[in-house]
Amino acid sequence: MSQPDPALDPHCLFCKIVHGHIPAAKVLETYHAVAFLDIHPVNPGHVLILPKAHHPHLADLPDELSAHLASLLPRLCRAVRAATGADGLNLIVNNGMAAGQTIDHLHWHIIPRFRDDTVDWPWPQGEYVGDELGQMQFRIERELSPADDESE
Ligand code: 5GP
Ligand code: ZN
């Protein structure tokens, strides 16, 4: 994998944490990624994991880096579950302000969940009408490049 981009976005809080300019309770660190406790947890043990390089959204992430981050998730999930006694976990990535992203440096939330917790979930869901589902399938498939198909 290529070297992480050492450039720091001076406006990015998570870049400042990555570069040690702001403290954080780190639980895991590799050459390309870091995980630390969210300072305002949904439940205690709420962890954030992110690439060290500044990438705003998952859609911008190089495949190699994405694969590295994903490879750390099972071990991190096991650790959070064992440390908190959680009955379940939510893994969430908020991408874009409209989706609730407040810090513009891609990160996964790993949120411990308990059978009796008061977290307001799930969110409301809708339904497709007529051929809307098929049309949406067509539109998304059309946007996926042939190169994506070949890499499978
Ligand atoms: P987002 O809304 O962008 O998906 O999530 C940003 C998360 O970063 C929030 O859950 C918030 O509590 C957390 N956060 C904000 N500022 C800090 C901080 O200074 N340190 C840590 N560890 N987490 C932070
Ligand atoms: Zn950043």
XYZ file of C-alpha atoms and ligand atoms in Angstrom:
177
model
C 0.000 0.000 0.000
C 1.233 3.528 -0.696
C 2.360 5.802 2.138
C -0.352 7.706 4.015
C -0.701 11.313 2.958
C 1.200 13.204 5.668
C -0.613 16.432 4.788
C -2.787 17.728 7.563
C -6.000 19.548 6.809
C -5.627 22.405 9.312
C -9.422 22.718 9.592
C -10.002 19.024 10.328
C -10.377 17.909 13.934
C -9.636 14.276 13.143
C -6.439 15.198 11.241
C -5.356 17.002 14.396
C -6.031 13.833 16.422
C -4.189 11.693 13.855
C -1.164 13.995 14.045
C -1.257 14.161 17.860
C -2.193 17.836 18.062
C -5.374 17.000 20.007
C -5.542 14.114 22.494
C -7.820 11.132 22.031
C -8.304 7.816 23.815
C -6.790 5.582 21.126
C -7.531 1.873 21.239
C -5.970 0.688 17.975
C -3.411 2.123 15.584
C -1.824 0.873 12.377
C 0.329 2.654 9.843
C -2.760 3.727 7.904
C -5.603 3.767 10.424
C -6.487 4.754 13.954
C -9.409 4.001 16.278
C -10.350 5.977 19.391
C -13.273 6.518 21.739
C -15.960 8.951 20.634
C -15.934 11.796 23.145
C -19.770 11.941 23.172
C -20.737 8.259 23.094
C -24.170 6.986 22.116
C -23.330 4.266 24.633
C -20.061 3.824 26.570
C -17.483 2.098 24.373
C -18.594 3.929 21.193
C -15.485 3.830 18.967
C -14.551 5.682 15.787
C -12.152 4.173 13.254
C -10.700 6.185 10.400
C -7.943 6.316 7.818
C -5.045 8.548 8.858
C -5.114 10.231 5.469
C -7.773 12.893 5.059
C -10.596 11.573 2.879
C -14.012 13.184 3.377
C -16.222 10.344 2.124
C -16.187 6.589 1.664
C -16.768 7.079 -2.060
C -13.389 8.860 -2.267
C -11.409 6.142 -0.523
C -8.858 4.135 -2.555
C -9.815 0.434 -2.636
C -6.617 -0.670 -0.864
C -7.200 1.668 2.037
C -10.844 0.685 2.210
C -9.832 -2.972 2.372
C -7.355 -2.234 5.160
C -9.958 -0.383 7.239
C -12.495 -3.147 6.664
C -9.972 -5.776 7.715
C -9.718 -4.164 11.162
C -13.469 -4.130 11.817
C -14.027 -7.729 13.001
C -11.251 -7.544 15.634
C -12.415 -4.139 16.797
C -16.019 -5.332 17.000
C -14.977 -8.348 19.075
C -12.981 -6.110 21.434
C -15.786 -3.564 21.891
C -18.349 -6.320 22.435
C -16.152 -8.096 25.009
C -15.154 -4.895 26.813
C -18.693 -3.521 27.098
C -20.779 -6.687 27.299
C -22.871 -5.324 24.432
C -25.737 -7.430 23.101
C -25.196 -5.969 19.627
C -23.341 -3.313 17.656
C -24.316 -0.711 15.092
C -21.695 0.120 12.466
C -22.529 3.418 10.837
C -20.808 5.706 8.345
C -22.407 9.116 7.931
C -21.429 10.421 4.508
C -22.242 14.052 3.831
C -23.915 16.723 5.904
C -27.379 15.563 4.798
C -26.597 12.155 6.292
C -25.494 13.604 9.618
C -21.747 13.831 9.019
C -20.356 16.616 11.181
C -16.632 15.926 10.792
C -15.489 15.864 7.197
C -12.908 13.085 7.679
C -14.341 9.663 6.889
C -14.976 7.499 9.944
C -16.909 4.417 10.955
C -18.904 4.492 14.180
C -18.901 1.256 16.166
C -21.700 1.635 18.691
C -22.352 -0.909 21.444
C -26.049 -1.690 21.833
C -27.959 -3.225 24.720
C -31.360 -4.897 24.702
C -32.732 -2.370 27.161
C -30.972 0.783 25.921
C -32.929 3.892 24.993
C -31.281 4.616 21.650
C -33.879 5.756 19.105
C -33.518 3.147 16.382
C -34.582 2.032 13.776
C -35.301 4.944 11.503
C -38.536 5.030 9.473
C -38.601 3.047 6.225
C -40.672 3.495 3.086
C -41.937 1.372 0.208
C -41.441 1.302 -3.562
C -44.551 1.756 -5.663
C -45.098 0.188 -9.085
C -41.863 -0.209 -11.024
C -39.857 2.215 -8.865
C -37.743 -0.613 -7.428
C -36.788 -1.940 -10.856
C -36.043 1.554 -12.143
C -33.780 2.246 -9.179
C -31.981 -1.068 -9.698
C -31.387 -0.112 -13.338
C -30.101 3.372 -12.494
C -27.601 2.163 -9.890
C -26.375 -0.722 -12.057
C -25.880 1.717 -14.942
C -23.705 3.940 -12.733
C -21.410 1.058 -11.780
C -18.535 1.044 -14.237
C -17.455 -2.085 -16.153
C -14.141 -1.817 -14.266
C -16.029 -2.448 -11.015
C -17.538 -5.625 -12.470
C -14.145 -6.881 -13.642
C -12.590 -6.476 -10.198
C -14.975 -9.024 -8.651
P -20.265 12.331 12.525
O -21.471 13.100 12.966
O -19.347 13.200 11.672
O -20.603 11.024 11.863
O -19.489 11.919 13.839
C -18.537 12.719 14.464
C -18.301 12.144 15.835
O -17.123 12.717 16.371
C -19.424 12.456 16.842
O -20.015 11.249 17.312
C -18.723 13.227 17.945
O -19.183 12.884 19.241
C -17.269 12.864 17.764
N -16.343 13.902 18.189
C -16.476 15.237 17.996
N -15.421 15.903 18.511
C -14.597 14.957 19.050
C -13.340 15.046 19.733
O -12.759 16.109 19.939
N -12.787 13.867 20.131
C -13.410 12.665 19.930
N -12.790 11.570 20.377
N -14.598 12.551 19.284
C -15.188 13.690 18.848
Zn -8.863 15.103 8.259
